[in-house]
């Protein structure tokens, strides 16, 4: 796509690498801002896949663009993924509750309680499916539900613990003496 075109337009050697002097304009074209010498140095330290210190491969270039993507975009995307996963989890709970109402003859709130306790792996054991259809359904339903809940927990954890590259670099730059900040 566009990243490949920007990369190819700047790669003067024709072998699929960008020399360091070609890197800045290619990155500036994609992220719409200037990058400092310190950012270039940290990017190269973080991403040197092929061991070449004086050039950047296309894979390294794409990873650089990901690391330099705006923090707001990352947060928005994370919030969207969390919202979609929570909605999926809620719909999955409602589906399980509805099916168990029919197969087990439980009230909806009892079915919802059972589904919640099952999918969160609390497993109080106060309600159990008593029909063969209910037991078979719960085996398959809980398997998928556990995966969905695991994805929700992983995404929430990542949203609160992941430190984006630019945030780390900004902290490093603030820690440098003023004459070295460039």
PDB file of C-alpha atoms in Angstrom:
ATOM      1  CA  UNK A   1       0.000   0.000   0.000  1.00  0.00           C
ATOM      2  CA  UNK A   2       0.990   3.556   0.738  1.00  0.00           C
ATOM      3  CA  UNK A   3       3.839   2.573   3.084  1.00  0.00           C
ATOM      4  CA  UNK A   4       5.400   0.415   0.372  1.00  0.00           C
ATOM      5  CA  UNK A   5       5.134   3.228  -2.184  1.00  0.00           C
ATOM      6  CA  UNK A   6       6.744   5.719   0.219  1.00  0.00           C
ATOM      7  CA  UNK A   7       9.478   3.195   0.998  1.00  0.00           C
ATOM      8  CA  UNK A   8      10.139   2.359  -2.657  1.00  0.00           C
ATOM      9  CA  UNK A   9      10.181   6.037  -3.673  1.00  0.00           C
ATOM     10  CA  UNK A  10      12.950   6.747  -1.156  1.00  0.00           C
ATOM     11  CA  UNK A  11      15.061   3.592  -1.559  1.00  0.00           C
ATOM     12  CA  UNK A  12      17.754   4.765  -3.970  1.00  0.00           C
ATOM     13  CA  UNK A  13      19.741   1.534  -3.928  1.00  0.00           C
ATOM     14  CA  UNK A  14      16.923  -0.561  -5.413  1.00  0.00           C
ATOM     15  CA  UNK A  15      17.649  -3.510  -3.094  1.00  0.00           C
ATOM     16  CA  UNK A  16      14.809  -2.955  -0.663  1.00  0.00           C
ATOM     17  CA  UNK A  17      16.559  -0.990   2.035  1.00  0.00           C
ATOM     18  CA  UNK A  18      16.608   2.635   3.064  1.00  0.00           C
ATOM     19  CA  UNK A  19      19.877   4.282   3.969  1.00  0.00           C
ATOM     20  CA  UNK A  20      19.724   6.445   7.079  1.00  0.00           C
ATOM     21  CA  UNK A  21      19.715   9.665   4.998  1.00  0.00           C
ATOM     22  CA  UNK A  22      16.649   8.318   3.122  1.00  0.00           C
ATOM     23  CA  UNK A  23      14.864   7.212   6.283  1.00  0.00           C
ATOM     24  CA  UNK A  24      13.875  10.615   7.657  1.00  0.00           C
ATOM     25  CA  UNK A  25      12.041  11.848   4.532  1.00  0.00           C
ATOM     26  CA  UNK A  26      10.244   8.502   4.132  1.00  0.00           C
ATOM     27  CA  UNK A  27       9.088   8.495   7.750  1.00  0.00           C
ATOM     28  CA  UNK A  28       8.197  12.207   7.674  1.00  0.00           C
ATOM     29  CA  UNK A  29       6.039  11.566   4.603  1.00  0.00           C
ATOM     30  CA  UNK A  30       4.047   8.862   6.421  1.00  0.00           C
ATOM     31  CA  UNK A  31       3.723  10.270   9.966  1.00  0.00           C
ATOM     32  CA  UNK A  32       3.495  13.932   8.936  1.00  0.00           C
ATOM     33  CA  UNK A  33       6.075  15.171  11.397  1.00  0.00           C
ATOM     34  CA  UNK A  34       9.823  15.511  11.781  1.00  0.00           C
ATOM     35  CA  UNK A  35      11.627  12.872  13.839  1.00  0.00           C
ATOM     36  CA  UNK A  36      14.639  13.755  15.979  1.00  0.00           C
ATOM     37  CA  UNK A  37      18.080  12.162  15.887  1.00  0.00           C
ATOM     38  CA  UNK A  38      17.348  10.594  19.242  1.00  0.00           C
ATOM     39  CA  UNK A  39      14.098   9.045  17.960  1.00  0.00           C
ATOM     40  CA  UNK A  40      15.947   7.625  14.942  1.00  0.00           C
ATOM     41  CA  UNK A  41      18.635   6.172  17.209  1.00  0.00           C
ATOM     42  CA  UNK A  42      16.035   4.611  19.565  1.00  0.00           C
ATOM     43  CA  UNK A  43      14.013   3.265  16.658  1.00  0.00           C
ATOM     44  CA  UNK A  44      17.090   1.599  15.214  1.00  0.00           C
ATOM     45  CA  UNK A  45      17.994   0.137  18.612  1.00  0.00           C
ATOM     46  CA  UNK A  46      14.472  -1.148  19.109  1.00  0.00           C
ATOM     47  CA  UNK A  47      13.940  -2.563  15.629  1.00  0.00           C
ATOM     48  CA  UNK A  48      17.224  -3.740  14.150  1.00  0.00           C
ATOM     49  CA  UNK A  49      16.034  -7.039  12.697  1.00  0.00           C
ATOM     50  CA  UNK A  50      18.730  -7.745  10.115  1.00  0.00           C
ATOM     51  CA  UNK A  51      21.762  -6.360  11.977  1.00  0.00           C
ATOM     52  CA  UNK A  52      22.491  -3.684   9.350  1.00  0.00           C
ATOM     53  CA  UNK A  53      23.278  -0.504  11.286  1.00  0.00           C
ATOM     54  CA  UNK A  54      23.378   1.802   8.254  1.00  0.00           C
ATOM     55  CA  UNK A  55      20.132   0.788   6.538  1.00  0.00           C
ATOM     56  CA  UNK A  56      16.524  -0.154   7.258  1.00  0.00           C
ATOM     57  CA  UNK A  57      14.610  -3.019   5.639  1.00  0.00           C
ATOM     58  CA  UNK A  58      10.954  -2.731   4.640  1.00  0.00           C
ATOM     59  CA  UNK A  59       9.910  -4.824   7.672  1.00  0.00           C
ATOM     60  CA  UNK A  60      11.851  -2.486   9.985  1.00  0.00           C
ATOM     61  CA  UNK A  61      10.350   0.538   8.244  1.00  0.00           C
ATOM     62  CA  UNK A  62       6.786  -0.762   8.728  1.00  0.00           C
ATOM     63  CA  UNK A  63       7.449  -1.465  12.398  1.00  0.00           C
ATOM     64  CA  UNK A  64       8.832   2.092  12.762  1.00  0.00           C
ATOM     65  CA  UNK A  65       5.640   3.524  11.321  1.00  0.00           C
ATOM     66  CA  UNK A  66       3.597   1.473  13.804  1.00  0.00           C
ATOM     67  CA  UNK A  67       5.701   2.716  16.724  1.00  0.00           C
ATOM     68  CA  UNK A  68       5.402   6.307  15.552  1.00  0.00           C
ATOM     69  CA  UNK A  69       1.648   6.170  15.037  1.00  0.00           C
ATOM     70  CA  UNK A  70      -0.146   8.755  17.153  1.00  0.00           C
ATOM     71  CA  UNK A  71      -0.952   7.760  20.706  1.00  0.00           C
ATOM     72  CA  UNK A  72      -4.551   8.947  20.306  1.00  0.00           C
ATOM     73  CA  UNK A  73      -5.074   6.493  17.452  1.00  0.00           C
ATOM     74  CA  UNK A  74      -3.742   3.641  19.578  1.00  0.00           C
ATOM     75  CA  UNK A  75      -6.014   4.576  22.478  1.00  0.00           C
ATOM     76  CA  UNK A  76      -9.060   4.918  20.225  1.00  0.00           C
ATOM     77  CA  UNK A  77      -8.386   1.551  18.606  1.00  0.00           C
ATOM     78  CA  UNK A  78      -7.917  -0.065  22.017  1.00  0.00           C
ATOM     79  CA  UNK A  79     -11.177   1.419  23.318  1.00  0.00           C
ATOM     80  CA  UNK A  80     -12.983   0.191  20.212  1.00  0.00           C
ATOM     81  CA  UNK A  81     -11.609  -3.347  20.622  1.00  0.00           C
ATOM     82  CA  UNK A  82     -12.606  -3.378  24.304  1.00  0.00           C
ATOM     83  CA  UNK A  83     -16.118  -2.149  23.476  1.00  0.00           C
ATOM     84  CA  UNK A  84     -16.577  -4.775  20.757  1.00  0.00           C
ATOM     85  CA  UNK A  85     -15.311  -7.533  23.054  1.00  0.00           C
ATOM     86  CA  UNK A  86     -17.540  -6.425  25.937  1.00  0.00           C
ATOM     87  CA  UNK A  87     -20.533  -6.325  23.613  1.00  0.00           C
ATOM     88  CA  UNK A  88     -19.633  -9.780  22.313  1.00  0.00           C
ATOM     89  CA  UNK A  89     -19.330 -11.060  25.886  1.00  0.00           C
ATOM     90  CA  UNK A  90     -22.707  -9.571  26.840  1.00  0.00           C
ATOM     91  CA  UNK A  91     -24.394 -11.048  23.754  1.00  0.00           C
ATOM     92  CA  UNK A  92     -22.786 -14.406  24.484  1.00  0.00           C
ATOM     93  CA  UNK A  93     -24.151 -14.304  28.051  1.00  0.00           C
ATOM     94  CA  UNK A  94     -27.612 -13.437  26.746  1.00  0.00           C
ATOM     95  CA  UNK A  95     -27.469 -16.236  24.173  1.00  0.00           C
ATOM     96  CA  UNK A  96     -26.456 -18.775  26.792  1.00  0.00           C
ATOM     97  CA  UNK A  97     -29.112 -17.549  29.193  1.00  0.00           C
ATOM     98  CA  UNK A  98     -31.824 -17.756  26.553  1.00  0.00           C
ATOM     99  CA  UNK A  99     -30.895 -21.287  25.499  1.00  0.00           C
ATOM    100  CA  UNK A 100     -30.689 -22.492  29.104  1.00  0.00           C
ATOM    101  CA  UNK A 101     -34.108 -20.973  29.852  1.00  0.00           C
ATOM    102  CA  UNK A 102     -35.502 -23.247  27.155  1.00  0.00           C
ATOM    103  CA  UNK A 103     -33.500 -26.395  27.809  1.00  0.00           C
ATOM    104  CA  UNK A 104     -33.484 -26.298  31.609  1.00  0.00           C
ATOM    105  CA  UNK A 105     -36.744 -24.459  32.293  1.00  0.00           C
ATOM    106  CA  UNK A 106     -34.943 -21.890  34.480  1.00  0.00           C
ATOM    107  CA  UNK A 107     -36.010 -18.277  34.917  1.00  0.00           C
ATOM    108  CA  UNK A 108     -33.954 -15.858  32.858  1.00  0.00           C
ATOM    109  CA  UNK A 109     -32.188 -14.342  35.882  1.00  0.00           C
ATOM    110  CA  UNK A 110     -31.154 -17.833  37.087  1.00  0.00           C
ATOM    111  CA  UNK A 111     -29.860 -18.698  33.624  1.00  0.00           C
ATOM    112  CA  UNK A 112     -27.950 -15.421  33.457  1.00  0.00           C
ATOM    113  CA  UNK A 113     -26.463 -16.080  36.920  1.00  0.00           C
ATOM    114  CA  UNK A 114     -25.388 -19.584  35.869  1.00  0.00           C
ATOM    115  CA  UNK A 115     -23.824 -18.262  32.646  1.00  0.00           C
ATOM    116  CA  UNK A 116     -21.953 -15.516  34.476  1.00  0.00           C
ATOM    117  CA  UNK A 117     -20.635 -17.871  37.151  1.00  0.00           C
ATOM    118  CA  UNK A 118     -19.590 -20.387  34.486  1.00  0.00           C
ATOM    119  CA  UNK A 119     -17.893 -18.041  32.047  1.00  0.00           C
ATOM    120  CA  UNK A 120     -15.979 -16.220  34.798  1.00  0.00           C
ATOM    121  CA  UNK A 121     -14.840 -19.636  36.096  1.00  0.00           C
ATOM    122  CA  UNK A 122     -16.190 -18.974  39.588  1.00  0.00           C
ATOM    123  CA  UNK A 123     -18.243 -22.162  39.446  1.00  0.00           C
ATOM    124  CA  UNK A 124     -20.243 -21.974  42.663  1.00  0.00           C
ATOM    125  CA  UNK A 125     -22.144 -25.126  41.768  1.00  0.00           C
ATOM    126  CA  UNK A 126     -25.473 -23.778  43.009  1.00  0.00           C
ATOM    127  CA  UNK A 127     -27.101 -24.503  39.624  1.00  0.00           C
ATOM    128  CA  UNK A 128     -26.232 -27.258  37.169  1.00  0.00           C
ATOM    129  CA  UNK A 129     -27.793 -28.263  33.873  1.00  0.00           C
ATOM    130  CA  UNK A 130     -29.864 -31.404  34.384  1.00  0.00           C
ATOM    131  CA  UNK A 131     -30.840 -32.246  30.802  1.00  0.00           C
ATOM    132  CA  UNK A 132     -28.557 -33.828  28.225  1.00  0.00           C
ATOM    133  CA  UNK A 133     -29.229 -30.962  25.824  1.00  0.00           C
ATOM    134  CA  UNK A 134     -28.299 -28.423  28.503  1.00  0.00           C
ATOM    135  CA  UNK A 135     -25.095 -30.260  29.403  1.00  0.00           C
ATOM    136  CA  UNK A 136     -23.957 -30.549  25.785  1.00  0.00           C
ATOM    137  CA  UNK A 137     -24.822 -26.915  25.116  1.00  0.00           C
ATOM    138  CA  UNK A 138     -22.898 -25.692  28.185  1.00  0.00           C
ATOM    139  CA  UNK A 139     -19.757 -27.597  27.146  1.00  0.00           C
ATOM    140  CA  UNK A 140     -19.601 -25.833  23.777  1.00  0.00           C
ATOM    141  CA  UNK A 141     -20.987 -22.517  24.988  1.00  0.00           C
ATOM    142  CA  UNK A 142     -18.556 -22.286  27.927  1.00  0.00           C
ATOM    143  CA  UNK A 143     -15.562 -23.153  25.740  1.00  0.00           C
ATOM    144  CA  UNK A 144     -16.219 -20.201  23.453  1.00  0.00           C
ATOM    145  CA  UNK A 145     -17.309 -17.975  26.352  1.00  0.00           C
ATOM    146  CA  UNK A 146     -14.063 -18.560  28.244  1.00  0.00           C
ATOM    147  CA  UNK A 147     -12.126 -17.521  25.152  1.00  0.00           C
ATOM    148  CA  UNK A 148     -14.180 -14.350  24.768  1.00  0.00           C
ATOM    149  CA  UNK A 149     -13.740 -13.441  28.456  1.00  0.00           C
ATOM    150  CA  UNK A 150     -10.020 -14.133  28.173  1.00  0.00           C
ATOM    151  CA  UNK A 151      -9.798 -11.782  25.211  1.00  0.00           C
ATOM    152  CA  UNK A 152     -11.618  -9.048  27.171  1.00  0.00           C
ATOM    153  CA  UNK A 153      -9.218  -9.399  30.106  1.00  0.00           C
ATOM    154  CA  UNK A 154      -6.179  -9.417  27.815  1.00  0.00           C
ATOM    155  CA  UNK A 155      -7.292  -6.313  25.940  1.00  0.00           C
ATOM    156  CA  UNK A 156      -8.081  -4.388  29.149  1.00  0.00           C
ATOM    157  CA  UNK A 157      -4.731  -5.431  30.603  1.00  0.00           C
ATOM    158  CA  UNK A 158      -2.894  -4.310  27.455  1.00  0.00           C
ATOM    159  CA  UNK A 159      -4.704  -0.969  27.486  1.00  0.00           C
ATOM    160  CA  UNK A 160      -3.460  -0.197  30.982  1.00  0.00           C
ATOM    161  CA  UNK A 161       0.014  -1.719  30.924  1.00  0.00           C
ATOM    162  CA  UNK A 162       1.387  -1.166  27.420  1.00  0.00           C
ATOM    163  CA  UNK A 163       3.674   1.841  27.141  1.00  0.00           C
ATOM    164  CA  UNK A 164       3.765   3.132  23.575  1.00  0.00           C
ATOM    165  CA  UNK A 165       7.165   3.729  22.049  1.00  0.00           C
ATOM    166  CA  UNK A 166       6.725   7.495  21.744  1.00  0.00           C
ATOM    167  CA  UNK A 167       5.826   7.783  25.434  1.00  0.00           C
ATOM    168  CA  UNK A 168       8.963   5.861  26.402  1.00  0.00           C
ATOM    169  CA  UNK A 169      11.140   7.990  24.101  1.00  0.00           C
ATOM    170  CA  UNK A 170       9.599  11.225  25.431  1.00  0.00           C
ATOM    171  CA  UNK A 171      10.435  10.165  29.001  1.00  0.00           C
ATOM    172  CA  UNK A 172      13.990   9.286  27.944  1.00  0.00           C
ATOM    173  CA  UNK A 173      14.426  12.653  26.218  1.00  0.00           C
ATOM    174  CA  UNK A 174      13.145  14.554  29.281  1.00  0.00           C
ATOM    175  CA  UNK A 175      15.697  12.651  31.392  1.00  0.00           C
ATOM    176  CA  UNK A 176      18.602  13.755  29.155  1.00  0.00           C
ATOM    177  CA  UNK A 177      20.627  16.858  30.011  1.00  0.00           C
ATOM    178  CA  UNK A 178      19.245  19.922  28.120  1.00  0.00           C
ATOM    179  CA  UNK A 179      22.279  20.210  25.823  1.00  0.00           C
ATOM    180  CA  UNK A 180      21.785  16.612  24.579  1.00  0.00           C
ATOM    181  CA  UNK A 181      18.068  16.809  23.842  1.00  0.00           C
ATOM    182  CA  UNK A 182      18.620  18.115  20.301  1.00  0.00           C
TER     183      UNK A 182
END
